[in-house]
Every structure is written in C-alpha cells, then in structure tokens.
C-alpha atoms as one frame of an Amber mdcrd trajectory, in Angstrom:
protein
  75.975 -22.597  46.344  73.152 -22.916  48.705  71.082 -19.970  49.849  69.981
 -20.184  53.427  67.649 -18.015  55.476  67.755 -17.767  59.254  64.364 -17.139
  60.860  63.641 -16.671  64.549  60.245 -17.412  66.080  58.461 -15.909  69.083
  59.868 -18.641  71.376  63.460 -17.645  70.583  64.216 -20.650  68.398  66.346
 -20.091  65.321  65.344 -21.967  62.174  67.603 -22.297  59.148  65.669 -22.591
  55.893  67.052 -23.561  52.502  65.604 -21.270  49.837  64.410 -22.805  46.579
  66.039 -21.649  43.355  62.897 -19.880  42.092  63.030 -17.538  45.120  66.721
 -16.809  44.625  66.700 -16.124  40.902  63.687 -14.288  39.548  62.037 -15.197
  36.280  63.528 -13.979  33.034  62.677 -10.357  32.261  61.325  -9.829  35.804
  62.488  -6.202  35.796  60.752  -5.558  32.466  57.517  -7.227  33.604  57.430
  -5.263  36.874  58.167  -2.022  34.976  55.244  -2.736  32.607  52.893  -3.368
  35.528  53.987  -0.163  37.269  53.712   1.890  34.051  50.227   0.537  33.372
  49.101   1.413  36.908  50.709   4.854  36.676  48.820   5.621  33.445  45.583
   4.271  34.892  45.886   6.476  37.980  46.986   9.459  35.885  43.833   9.138
  33.744  41.528   8.781  36.759  40.663  12.527  37.169  39.724  12.825  33.489
  37.622   9.670  33.731  35.875  10.989  36.851  35.086  14.271  35.101  33.715
  12.429  32.070  31.566  10.142  34.227  30.199  13.106  36.212  29.275  14.953
  32.990  27.588  11.816  31.647  25.687  11.382  34.914  24.418  14.986  34.801
  23.406  14.669  31.148  21.576  11.411  31.844  19.737  12.861  34.834  18.640
  15.898  32.759  17.416  13.621  29.980  15.533  11.418  32.437  13.982  14.469
  34.121  12.780  15.792  30.747  11.372  12.375  29.810   9.667  12.067  33.201
   8.085  15.521  32.766   6.790  14.523  29.327   5.328  11.279  30.692   3.633
  13.162  33.549   2.087  15.627  31.089   0.816  12.785  28.899  -0.662  10.996
  31.916  -2.287  14.245  33.089  -3.955  14.783  29.721  -5.231  11.180  29.683
  -6.622  11.608  33.217  -8.220  14.958  32.277  -9.833  13.393  29.204 -11.195
  10.472  31.258 -12.545  12.951  33.831 -14.338  14.985  31.144 -15.841  11.847
  29.628 -16.960  10.493  33.026 -18.414  13.879  34.010 -20.319  14.128  30.724
 -21.699  10.588  31.125 -22.732  11.312  34.717 -24.445  14.565  33.784 -26.240
  12.913  30.887 -27.389   9.974  33.060 -28.688  12.259  35.822 -30.151  14.895
  33.528 -27.862  17.639  34.816 -26.703  20.195  32.319 -23.053  21.154  32.436
 -22.324  24.829  33.094 -20.408  26.517  30.272 -17.203  26.645  32.357 -17.338
  22.875  33.078 -18.222  22.029  29.492 -14.949  23.651  28.430 -12.983  21.247
  30.680
C-alpha cells in the first residue's frame, strides 16, 4: 500500500509524509542507467593521466614553436632596424658632408 516517511524537526515535532510513487519505484532500467553513468565516469577518470601527459607534451611543443617563431621575428626586426640605421646614417653624412669611416661604411 502506502509508503510513509516519518521525519522529525529541530523542535521535536514528528511529521508523517506520504511518499509519491515515483520516489518509491525507480524508473525502468534505473540500475542499467546508473551503471552506464558510473562506467563512463570511471573510464573518463582512468584516461585522465594519459590526457594530462598529452596536453603537457602539446604545451611544451607549442611553447618551443612560439619561441622559435619569436626569435625569427626578432631577427627580422633587427635587420630592418639595422638597414634603416645605415640608410639614415648615410643620408646624414651626405647632408653634412661627413665621410663615413671604412668601419662604419661596412655597417
């Protein structure tokens, strides 16, 4: 018949509650559904160390690639700056009538 639940509160009163049918009888295949959820979580947690290792390797590879690209960009910017310096120095020397020493001309 009826399923009842007795619940006491902090004032010492006892309450009798009638439980609805959906709390008494679980859904069909409840055991199977819970087992699937637990299995899925177990496999996810089991694969976590491998995933962490893979992500760490990818992070290191990406940082090496970015460092190499940054170094290349810095070298390109340095050569552009050096070229602009040589051109500006040559224009200045020409405008002021100063001859470049051989060591500066090679810059």
